[in-house]
Short mmCIF file of C-alpha atoms and ligand atoms in Angstrom, two decimals:
data_model
loop_
_atom_site.label_atom_id
_atom_site.label_comp_id
_atom_site.label_asym_id
_atom_site.label_seq_id
_atom_site.Cartn_x
_atom_site.Cartn_y
_atom_site.Cartn_z
CA MET V 16 110.12 -105.56 47.15
CA ALA V 17 113.38 -106.37 45.40
CA GLY V 18 113.14 -109.46 43.21
CA SER V 19 116.75 -110.49 43.54
CA TYR V 20 116.87 -112.78 46.57
CA ARG V 21 119.21 -115.74 46.34
CA SER V 22 119.42 -119.16 47.94
CA TYR V 23 122.04 -121.90 47.84
CA LEU V 24 122.65 -125.42 49.05
CA HIS V 25 125.22 -125.64 51.83
CA CYS V 26 126.58 -128.52 53.89
CA PHE V 27 124.71 -128.78 57.18
CA ASN V 28 127.97 -129.87 58.88
CA GLY V 29 129.67 -126.68 57.73
CA CYS V 30 131.94 -127.88 54.89
CA SER V 31 132.78 -125.09 52.49
CA GLY V 32 131.12 -124.86 49.10
CA SER V 33 127.76 -123.69 47.91
CA TYR V 34 125.68 -125.16 45.13
CA PRO V 35 122.72 -123.89 43.11
CA VAL V 36 119.39 -125.13 44.50
CA ASP V 37 118.62 -126.78 41.17
CA SER V 38 121.77 -128.91 41.14
CA ILE V 39 121.13 -132.64 41.34
CA LEU V 40 122.82 -133.08 44.68
CA TYR V 41 121.31 -134.57 47.81
CA LEU V 42 124.29 -134.90 50.16
CA CYS V 43 127.48 -132.94 50.75
CA PRO V 44 130.17 -134.01 48.22
CA HIS V 45 132.85 -133.55 50.91
CA CYS V 46 131.49 -135.29 54.01
CA GLY V 47 128.39 -137.10 52.75
CA GLY V 48 126.27 -135.28 55.32
CA LEU V 49 122.97 -133.49 54.79
CA LEU V 50 122.69 -130.32 52.77
CA GLU V 51 120.39 -127.42 53.55
CA VAL V 52 119.09 -124.43 51.69
CA GLN V 53 120.46 -121.15 52.98
CA HIS V 54 118.92 -117.83 52.09
CA ASP V 55 120.62 -114.45 51.73
CA LEU V 56 119.58 -113.10 55.11
CA ASP V 57 121.28 -109.73 54.57
CA ALA V 58 119.13 -109.11 51.53
CA LEU V 59 115.96 -110.33 53.29
CA ARG V 60 116.70 -108.10 56.29
CA LEU V 61 116.55 -104.99 54.10
CA THR V 62 112.79 -105.40 54.39
CA ALA V 63 111.54 -104.49 57.87
CA PRO V 64 109.68 -107.11 59.98
CA ALA V 65 106.44 -105.10 59.81
CA GLU V 66 106.69 -104.99 56.00
CA TRP V 67 107.11 -108.75 55.76
CA ARG V 68 104.15 -109.33 58.04
CA LYS V 69 102.02 -107.01 55.96
CA LEU V 70 103.10 -108.66 52.72
CA LEU V 71 102.29 -112.19 53.90
CA ASP V 72 99.00 -111.12 55.46
CA SER V 73 98.01 -109.44 52.20
CA ARG V 74 98.68 -112.56 50.14
CA ALA V 75 97.74 -115.67 52.12
CA ALA V 76 94.39 -117.27 51.27
CA THR V 77 93.70 -114.87 48.40
CA THR V 78 93.30 -116.04 44.80
CA ARG V 79 96.38 -114.15 43.64
CA TRP V 80 98.16 -116.98 41.90
CA PRO V 81 100.49 -118.41 43.15
CA TYR V 82 100.91 -116.13 46.17
CA GLY V 83 97.55 -117.00 47.71
CA GLY V 84 98.72 -120.53 48.61
CA GLY V 85 100.16 -120.97 52.09
CA VAL V 86 103.62 -121.96 50.89
CA TRP V 87 103.86 -119.48 48.03
CA SER V 88 102.65 -116.56 50.15
CA MET V 89 106.25 -116.63 51.41
CA LYS V 90 107.91 -117.42 48.09
CA GLU V 91 110.88 -115.10 48.76
CA TRP V 92 111.74 -117.22 51.82
CA VAL V 93 111.22 -120.57 50.13
CA ALA V 94 112.39 -120.59 46.51
CA PRO V 95 113.20 -117.02 45.46
CA GLU V 96 114.71 -118.00 42.12
CA LEU V 97 111.73 -120.01 40.98
CA ARG V 98 109.89 -118.36 38.09
CA ASP V 99 106.16 -118.05 38.73
CA GLU V 100 105.32 -119.94 35.54
CA ASN V 101 106.98 -123.05 36.99
CA VAL V 102 105.08 -123.10 40.27
CA VAL V 103 103.11 -126.35 40.62
CA SER V 104 100.61 -125.59 43.35
CA MET V 105 97.23 -126.79 44.50
CA TYR V 106 96.97 -124.10 47.16
CA GLU V 107 98.43 -126.23 49.90
CA GLY V 108 98.87 -124.68 53.34
CA ASN V 109 96.49 -122.12 54.85
CA SER V 110 95.13 -125.04 56.84
CA ASN V 111 92.88 -124.40 59.81
CA LEU V 112 94.31 -123.87 63.26
CA PHE V 113 91.48 -124.40 65.71
CA TRP V 114 90.98 -124.09 69.43
CA ALA V 115 90.54 -127.63 70.77
CA ASP V 116 88.59 -126.34 73.71
CA ARG V 117 86.88 -129.47 74.95
CA PHE V 118 89.82 -131.85 74.55
CA GLY V 119 92.11 -129.24 76.14
CA ARG V 120 89.86 -128.83 79.18
CA SER V 121 89.65 -132.60 79.62
CA ILE V 122 93.41 -132.63 80.28
CA GLY V 123 93.53 -129.37 82.25
CA LEU V 124 94.71 -127.13 79.43
CA ASP V 125 92.96 -123.86 78.50
CA ASP V 126 94.80 -122.92 75.38
CA LEU V 127 95.22 -126.00 73.17
CA TRP V 128 95.20 -125.55 69.40
CA VAL V 129 95.31 -128.12 66.64
CA LYS V 130 96.82 -127.28 63.27
CA LEU V 131 94.97 -129.43 60.74
CA CYS V 132 97.66 -129.93 58.13
CA GLY V 133 95.86 -133.03 56.86
CA ASN V 134 93.15 -130.76 55.44
CA SER V 135 95.20 -130.43 52.32
CA HIS V 136 95.19 -131.60 48.76
CA THR V 137 96.42 -135.17 49.32
CA GLY V 138 95.37 -135.37 52.94
CA SER V 139 98.74 -134.90 54.61
CA PHE V 140 101.22 -132.12 55.30
CA LYS V 141 103.63 -133.63 52.77
CA ASP V 142 101.98 -131.36 50.18
CA LEU V 143 103.85 -128.41 51.68
CA GLY V 144 107.24 -129.76 50.67
CA MET V 145 106.19 -131.45 47.48
CA THR V 146 104.87 -128.28 45.84
CA VAL V 147 108.37 -126.81 46.18
CA LEU V 148 110.28 -129.84 45.00
CA VAL V 149 108.11 -130.50 41.95
CA SER V 150 108.14 -126.81 41.00
CA VAL V 151 111.93 -126.72 41.05
CA VAL V 152 112.06 -129.91 38.95
CA LYS V 153 109.66 -128.35 36.47
CA GLN V 154 112.00 -125.39 36.16
CA MET V 155 115.03 -127.68 35.81
CA ILE V 156 113.34 -129.51 32.93
CA ALA V 157 112.30 -126.20 31.32
CA ASP V 158 115.93 -125.12 31.53
CA GLY V 159 117.13 -128.24 29.71
CA SER V 160 117.91 -130.72 32.51
CA PRO V 161 117.81 -134.39 31.40
CA VAL V 162 115.69 -135.47 34.41
CA ARG V 163 113.24 -138.18 33.20
CA ALA V 164 111.20 -138.73 36.34
CA VAL V 165 110.92 -138.04 40.06
CA ALA V 166 111.05 -140.86 42.61
CA CYS V 167 110.65 -141.44 46.33
CA ALA V 168 110.51 -144.11 48.99
CA SER V 169 107.55 -143.58 51.23
CA THR V 170 105.51 -144.73 54.18
CA GLY V 171 102.48 -143.63 52.15
CA ASP V 172 101.99 -139.89 52.36
CA THR V 173 105.09 -138.69 50.54
CA SER V 174 104.24 -140.94 47.60
CA ALA V 175 100.66 -139.66 47.48
CA ALA V 176 101.90 -136.08 47.41
CA LEU V 177 104.67 -136.74 44.89
CA ALA V 178 102.26 -138.58 42.58
CA ALA V 179 99.68 -135.78 42.71
CA TYR V 180 102.11 -132.88 42.15
CA ALA V 181 104.03 -134.75 39.45
CA ALA V 182 100.73 -135.48 37.71
CA ALA V 183 99.79 -131.80 37.92
CA ALA V 184 103.12 -130.93 36.31
CA GLY V 185 103.05 -133.73 33.72
CA ILE V 186 106.26 -135.30 35.06
CA PRO V 187 106.50 -139.12 35.46
CA ALA V 188 106.66 -140.32 39.09
CA VAL V 189 108.04 -143.57 40.53
CA VAL V 190 107.12 -144.49 44.09
CA PHE V 191 108.67 -147.21 46.25
CA LEU V 192 106.33 -148.54 48.94
CA PRO V 193 106.91 -151.21 51.56
CA ARG V 194 104.45 -153.93 50.52
CA ASP V 195 101.35 -154.22 52.76
CA LYS V 196 102.63 -151.54 55.13
CA VAL V 197 100.65 -148.51 53.94
CA SER V 198 96.91 -147.86 54.22
CA ASP V 199 94.55 -148.69 51.34
CA ALA V 200 93.94 -145.01 50.67
CA GLN V 201 97.67 -144.32 50.54
CA LEU V 202 98.20 -147.14 48.04
CA VAL V 203 95.32 -146.03 45.83
CA GLN V 204 96.38 -142.37 45.65
CA PRO V 205 99.55 -142.82 43.53
CA LEU V 206 97.84 -145.52 41.46
CA ALA V 207 95.07 -143.06 40.61
CA HIS V 208 97.58 -140.38 39.65
CA GLY V 209 99.26 -142.71 37.16
CA ALA V 210 102.52 -143.08 39.06
CA HIS V 211 104.72 -146.15 38.64
CA VAL V 212 104.01 -147.84 41.97
CA LEU V 213 106.62 -150.37 43.10
CA ALA V 214 105.58 -152.42 46.13
CA LEU V 215 108.76 -153.93 47.57
CA ASP V 216 109.04 -156.79 50.02
CA THR V 217 110.76 -154.74 52.72
CA ASP V 218 110.15 -151.86 55.11
CA PHE V 219 110.58 -148.11 54.56
CA ASP V 220 114.28 -148.19 55.36
CA GLY V 221 114.72 -150.95 52.76
CA CYS V 222 112.85 -148.91 50.13
CA MET V 223 115.04 -145.93 50.97
CA ARG V 224 118.20 -147.95 50.27
CA VAL V 225 116.91 -149.07 46.87
CA VAL V 226 115.68 -145.65 45.75
CA ARG V 227 119.02 -144.09 46.63
CA GLU V 228 120.79 -146.56 44.36
CA VAL V 229 118.31 -146.22 41.53
CA THR V 230 118.54 -142.43 41.53
CA GLN V 231 122.33 -142.42 41.48
CA ASP V 232 122.64 -141.86 37.73
CA ASN V 233 120.79 -138.51 38.07
CA SER V 234 118.20 -139.12 35.36
CA ILE V 235 115.64 -139.86 38.08
CA TYR V 236 115.37 -137.12 40.67
CA LEU V 237 115.15 -138.16 44.33
CA ALA V 238 112.22 -136.59 46.16
CA ASN V 239 112.79 -137.83 49.69
CA SER V 240 113.24 -135.37 52.54
CA MET V 241 116.97 -135.88 52.39
CA ASN V 242 116.37 -133.49 49.49
CA SER V 243 116.51 -130.07 51.14
CA LEU V 244 113.93 -128.54 48.81
CA ARG V 245 111.21 -130.48 50.59
CA ILE V 246 112.29 -128.98 53.90
CA GLU V 247 111.89 -125.46 52.47
CA GLY V 248 108.22 -126.11 51.85
CA GLN V 249 107.64 -128.02 55.07
CA LYS V 250 109.15 -125.20 57.12
CA THR V 251 106.25 -122.93 56.20
CA VAL V 252 104.02 -124.64 58.76
CA GLY V 253 105.91 -122.90 61.57
CA VAL V 254 105.56 -119.52 59.91
CA GLU V 255 101.90 -120.14 59.23
CA ILE V 256 101.14 -120.99 62.86
CA VAL V 257 102.80 -117.76 64.03
CA ARG V 258 100.96 -115.76 61.39
CA GLN V 259 97.64 -117.31 62.41
CA PHE V 260 98.28 -116.16 66.00
CA ASP V 261 98.76 -112.59 64.73
CA TRP V 262 102.53 -113.07 64.70
CA THR V 263 102.79 -114.27 68.27
CA VAL V 264 104.57 -117.43 69.38
CA PRO V 265 102.97 -120.34 71.26
CA GLU V 266 104.89 -121.91 74.12
CA TRP V 267 104.90 -125.46 72.80
CA ILE V 268 104.50 -127.15 69.41
CA ILE V 269 104.15 -130.95 69.35
CA MET V 270 104.56 -132.95 66.16
CA PRO V 271 104.78 -136.67 65.33
CA ALA V 272 108.24 -137.58 64.04
CA GLY V 273 109.65 -140.42 61.95
CA ASN V 274 112.29 -139.57 59.37
CA LEU V 275 112.79 -136.26 61.26
CA GLY V 276 112.60 -133.97 58.23
CA ASN V 277 109.53 -132.25 59.52
CA ILE V 278 110.62 -131.43 63.04
CA SER V 279 113.79 -129.98 61.46
CA ALA V 280 111.70 -128.02 58.99
CA LEU V 281 109.45 -126.65 61.72
CA TYR V 282 112.53 -125.33 63.49
CA LYS V 283 113.98 -123.88 60.29
CA GLY V 284 110.84 -121.85 59.59
CA LEU V 285 110.66 -120.49 63.12
CA LYS V 286 114.38 -119.71 63.15
CA LEU V 287 113.99 -117.73 59.94
CA LEU V 288 111.30 -115.62 61.59
CA GLN V 289 113.67 -114.98 64.48
CA ASP V 290 116.58 -114.15 62.15
CA LEU V 291 114.39 -111.63 60.33
CA GLY V 292 113.36 -110.00 63.62
CA ILE V 293 109.71 -110.98 63.17
CA ILE V 294 109.65 -112.95 66.43
CA THR V 295 111.98 -112.69 69.39
CA ARG V 296 111.71 -116.14 70.99
CA LEU V 297 111.14 -119.69 69.82
CA PRO V 298 108.50 -122.15 71.04
CA ARG V 299 109.67 -125.36 72.71
CA LEU V 300 109.41 -128.16 70.15
CA VAL V 301 108.37 -131.70 71.02
CA ALA V 302 109.02 -134.64 68.69
CA ALA V 303 106.50 -137.40 69.37
CA GLN V 304 107.46 -140.97 68.43
CA ALA V 305 105.66 -144.29 68.43
CA SER V 306 107.37 -146.47 71.03
CA ARG V 307 107.70 -149.31 68.49
CA ALA V 308 109.70 -147.05 66.15
CA ASN V 309 111.53 -144.77 68.56
CA PRO V 310 115.19 -144.32 67.57
CA PHE V 311 115.06 -140.57 68.14
CA TYR V 312 113.51 -141.02 71.56
CA GLN V 313 116.30 -143.45 72.46
CA SER V 314 118.96 -140.98 71.29
CA PHE V 315 117.31 -138.21 73.27
CA ARG V 316 117.48 -140.37 76.39
CA ASN V 317 121.24 -140.74 75.72
CA ASN V 318 121.57 -136.97 75.50
CA PHE V 319 122.03 -137.35 71.76
CA SER V 320 125.47 -138.86 72.37
CA ALA V 321 125.01 -141.00 69.23
CA PRO V 322 122.29 -141.61 66.65
CA VAL V 323 120.33 -144.81 67.27
CA ALA V 324 119.24 -147.06 64.40
CA MET V 325 116.79 -149.88 64.96
CA GLN V 326 114.46 -152.24 63.16
CA ALA V 327 111.18 -150.34 63.41
CA GLU V 328 108.29 -152.55 64.47
CA ALA V 329 104.71 -152.48 63.22
CA THR V 330 102.69 -149.58 64.59
CA GLN V 331 99.32 -148.06 63.73
CA ALA V 332 101.33 -144.89 63.17
CA SER V 333 102.68 -146.42 59.95
CA ALA V 334 103.86 -143.13 58.43
CA ILE V 335 106.42 -142.76 61.22
CA ARG V 336 107.55 -146.38 61.22
CA ILE V 337 111.19 -145.54 60.50
CA GLY V 338 114.23 -147.10 62.15
CA ALA V 339 117.08 -145.05 60.67
CA PRO V 340 115.89 -141.45 60.36
CA VAL V 341 117.66 -139.51 57.63
CA SER V 342 117.40 -136.01 59.13
CA TYR V 343 118.75 -136.97 62.55
CA ALA V 344 121.43 -134.25 62.78
CA LYS V 345 119.00 -131.48 61.86
CA ALA V 346 116.41 -132.74 64.33
CA VAL V 347 118.94 -132.77 67.17
CA GLN V 348 119.56 -129.09 66.45
CA ALA V 349 115.80 -128.40 66.48
CA ILE V 350 115.34 -130.00 69.90
CA ARG V 351 118.50 -128.53 71.43
CA GLN V 352 118.01 -124.99 70.19
CA THR V 353 114.43 -124.79 71.43
CA ASP V 354 114.91 -126.48 74.80
CA GLY V 355 112.68 -129.13 73.30
CA LEU V 356 111.81 -132.72 74.19
CA VAL V 357 111.31 -136.11 72.62
CA GLU V 358 108.58 -138.33 74.08
CA GLN V 359 106.97 -141.59 72.98
CA ALA V 360 103.54 -143.22 72.99
CA SER V 361 102.60 -146.91 72.99
CA GLU V 362 99.96 -148.46 70.72
CA GLN V 363 97.47 -148.35 73.60
CA GLU V 364 98.29 -144.74 74.41
CA LEU V 365 97.96 -143.54 70.84
CA ALA V 366 94.72 -145.44 70.26
CA THR V 367 93.16 -144.09 73.45
CA ALA V 368 94.26 -140.54 72.65
CA ALA V 369 92.70 -140.79 69.18
CA ALA V 370 89.45 -142.16 70.60
CA LEU V 371 89.19 -139.41 73.21
CA ALA V 372 90.05 -136.69 70.69
CA ASP V 373 87.48 -138.06 68.24
CA LYS V 374 84.87 -137.88 70.99
CA THR V 375 85.47 -134.13 71.10
CA GLY V 376 84.92 -133.79 67.36
CA MET V 377 88.41 -134.31 66.00
CA TYR V 378 89.20 -137.22 63.69
CA ALA V 379 92.78 -137.95 64.59
CA CYS V 380 95.02 -139.99 62.31
CA PRO V 381 97.30 -142.39 64.23
CA HIS V 382 100.31 -140.03 63.94
CA THR V 383 98.38 -137.07 65.27
CA ALA V 384 97.28 -139.46 68.00
CA VAL V 385 100.91 -140.07 68.94
CA ALA V 386 101.32 -136.30 69.37
CA LEU V 387 98.10 -136.05 71.41
CA ALA V 388 99.16 -138.97 73.64
CA VAL V 389 102.51 -137.28 74.23
CA LEU V 390 100.68 -134.05 75.07
CA CYS V 391 98.63 -135.93 77.68
CA LYS V 392 101.82 -137.35 79.23
CA LEU V 393 103.58 -133.99 79.40
CA ARG V 394 100.45 -132.48 80.92
CA GLN V 395 100.21 -135.27 83.51
CA GLN V 396 103.82 -134.66 84.49
CA ASN V 397 103.01 -130.94 84.60
CA ILE V 398 105.90 -130.26 82.23
CA ILE V 399 103.27 -128.46 80.16
CA ARG V 400 101.44 -126.06 82.52
CA PRO V 401 97.68 -125.43 82.51
CA GLY V 402 97.91 -121.89 81.08
CA SER V 403 100.41 -122.61 78.31
CA ARG V 404 99.51 -122.07 74.70
CA VAL V 405 100.13 -125.41 72.98
CA VAL V 406 99.83 -126.34 69.32
CA VAL V 407 99.56 -129.96 68.17
CA ILE V 408 100.34 -130.45 64.51
CA SER V 409 97.88 -132.87 62.96
CA THR V 410 99.87 -134.28 60.07
CA ALA V 411 97.32 -136.29 58.08
CA HIS V 412 93.59 -136.60 57.61
CA GLY V 413 91.93 -139.31 59.69
CA LEU V 414 89.99 -140.51 56.65
CA LYS V 415 93.20 -141.88 55.16
CA PHE V 416 93.33 -144.32 58.08
CA SER V 417 89.86 -145.86 58.17
CA GLY V 418 91.35 -149.26 59.00
CA PHE V 419 92.75 -147.84 62.24
CA LYS V 420 89.39 -146.32 63.15
CA SER V 421 87.26 -149.33 62.32
CA GLY V 422 89.78 -151.68 63.95
CA TYR V 423 89.55 -149.69 67.16
CA HIS V 424 85.77 -149.64 67.28
CA GLN V 425 85.53 -153.34 66.31
CA GLY V 426 88.15 -154.29 68.89
CA SER V 427 90.57 -155.84 66.40
CA LEU V 428 93.72 -153.67 66.76
CA PRO V 429 96.74 -155.57 68.03
CA LEU V 430 98.06 -154.48 71.47
CA VAL V 431 95.03 -152.24 72.00
CA THR V 432 92.00 -152.50 74.28
CA GLY V 433 89.18 -150.36 72.97
CA ASP V 434 87.98 -148.77 76.21
CA HIS V 435 86.11 -146.13 74.23
CA ALA V 436 84.97 -148.33 71.34
CA ASN V 437 81.57 -147.37 69.98
CA PRO V 438 80.29 -150.18 67.76
CA PRO V 439 76.91 -149.72 66.04
CA LEU V 440 73.79 -150.83 67.90
CA GLU V 441 72.03 -153.54 65.93
CA LEU V 442 68.29 -153.38 66.57
CA PRO V 443 65.04 -154.70 65.20
CA ALA V 444 63.32 -152.12 62.97
CA THR V 445 60.65 -151.08 65.46
CA ALA V 446 60.13 -147.73 67.16
CA ALA V 447 59.71 -149.44 70.55
CA ALA V 448 63.09 -151.16 70.37
CA VAL V 449 64.77 -147.94 69.22
CA ARG V 450 63.12 -145.87 71.94
CA ALA V 451 64.14 -148.29 74.67
CA ALA V 452 67.73 -148.43 73.46
CA LEU V 453 68.01 -144.65 73.16
CA ASP V 454 66.51 -144.02 76.59
CA LYS V 455 69.15 -146.26 78.10
CA ARG V 456 72.00 -144.70 76.14
CA LEU V 457 71.03 -141.05 76.63
CA ALA V 458 70.42 -141.47 80.37
CA ALA V 459 74.08 -142.45 80.67
CA GLN V 460 75.26 -139.30 78.84
CA PRO V 461 73.51 -136.01 79.77
CA ALA V 462 73.75 -133.31 77.07
CA GLY V 463 76.38 -130.65 77.70
CA SER V 464 78.44 -132.81 80.04
CA ALA V 465 82.09 -131.91 79.71
CA ARG V 466 83.18 -135.45 80.39
CA VAL V 467 85.02 -136.92 77.46
C1 PLP K 10 105.78 -137.91 57.14
C2 PLP K 10 104.81 -137.93 58.23
C3 PLP K 10 105.18 -137.65 59.55
C4 PLP K 10 106.58 -137.45 60.03
O1 PLP K 10 107.42 -136.61 59.32
P1 PLP K 10 108.97 -136.94 59.25
O2 PLP K 10 109.57 -135.85 58.48
O3 PLP K 10 109.10 -138.28 58.58
O4 PLP K 10 109.46 -137.01 60.67
C5 PLP K 10 104.18 -137.61 60.50
N1 PLP K 10 102.90 -137.84 60.19
C6 PLP K 10 102.51 -138.12 58.94
C7 PLP K 10 101.07 -138.38 58.68
C8 PLP K 10 103.46 -138.18 57.92
O5 PLP K 10 103.05 -138.48 56.67
ZN1 ZN K 11 129.93 -131.58 54.38
#
């Protein structure tokens, strides 16, 4: 395996010019559009597809540091110029992909899989991108860069990941959160990691505006997904899914979408596999949006004739409450190139989908619930056929969103009727009362019934 792979930042809109991946540059200096990391495909293609498969299979989930981690098992495709000593990893990735048999059957689907990306260090799939970004910053500082800190605006999960990885690297972190709009767990995470937590009286889009200004002097490095390094890490989820299916491609992948970095990243990872000859077709990608924060859905309905920006309204799916998504152009490419779709789910639809999924043993966060609700819709319309292999990407751990769960079961969520609420039975402490209550309950639900 040659150790001389290269990557550069290029303008996504095609302006000329290429920049080192460790330059402090977030947007194209010519057109102001997004940048993206491009890899030297000719060099990567010198290794045969079967060799790459063997290499990744031999590394992933081993303790060979850092190559055992899910992201770093494909280091040559992610950050080839990063020196191993600068990798800041907590073995993110390698998350379980499980057959959601019972939920799948309840909607007439035999081959439904859920990729549990929330089973990760900080409880969301944002760890995948953050390990890459913080590692590159560590190398920049080692090489003499004057960067003093890393910063991000966040709907809660990006800041948790940034704070944890920065703490692991010993780099100061500054996080900008919309006040009272993230879950308790998400607020506590960066506090615990010693980050400078700034709670601003605005929404995510407002925080984004401020952090862009504050990071303009280049001494504070911007860690939002406008930064293409994050996308390089996030793209590994697509590769990992294919690897977990023994290098075969599912027909559909559904993912909740807000700022649109992740749906773009999913496409980028899969496209790389195709460019390297490891797969020959792409899955159809579905971006799932909350209907109260649905600018991408609206643009899709206009055939992507123009980006839509809106004031995103409150939704249980708070991590995708974004009105002006930064990675719009890349996400349009992801949907177009895969014959993909954008669909939406209401508060009621997402809450019901979460409740039904939980009754089959999942523990869906509200964003995963948006994806599951969209799956149900596409199944009902028979756009997704009964025999199709479908993967839903679960983006965060349900335990980060206890307020959503308890609100549902206590009947206190706005705009939601808890048809499947399961509040605790309060009983006198006598065996007779317990027996009577259980007899009644269990008669209504025979063991082994497939009904969800
Ligand atoms: C960030 C995030 C998303 C959406 O990713 P985008 O890149 O913003 O589209 C979905 N779910 C969760 C839990 C997230 O934290
Ligand atoms: Zn440009």
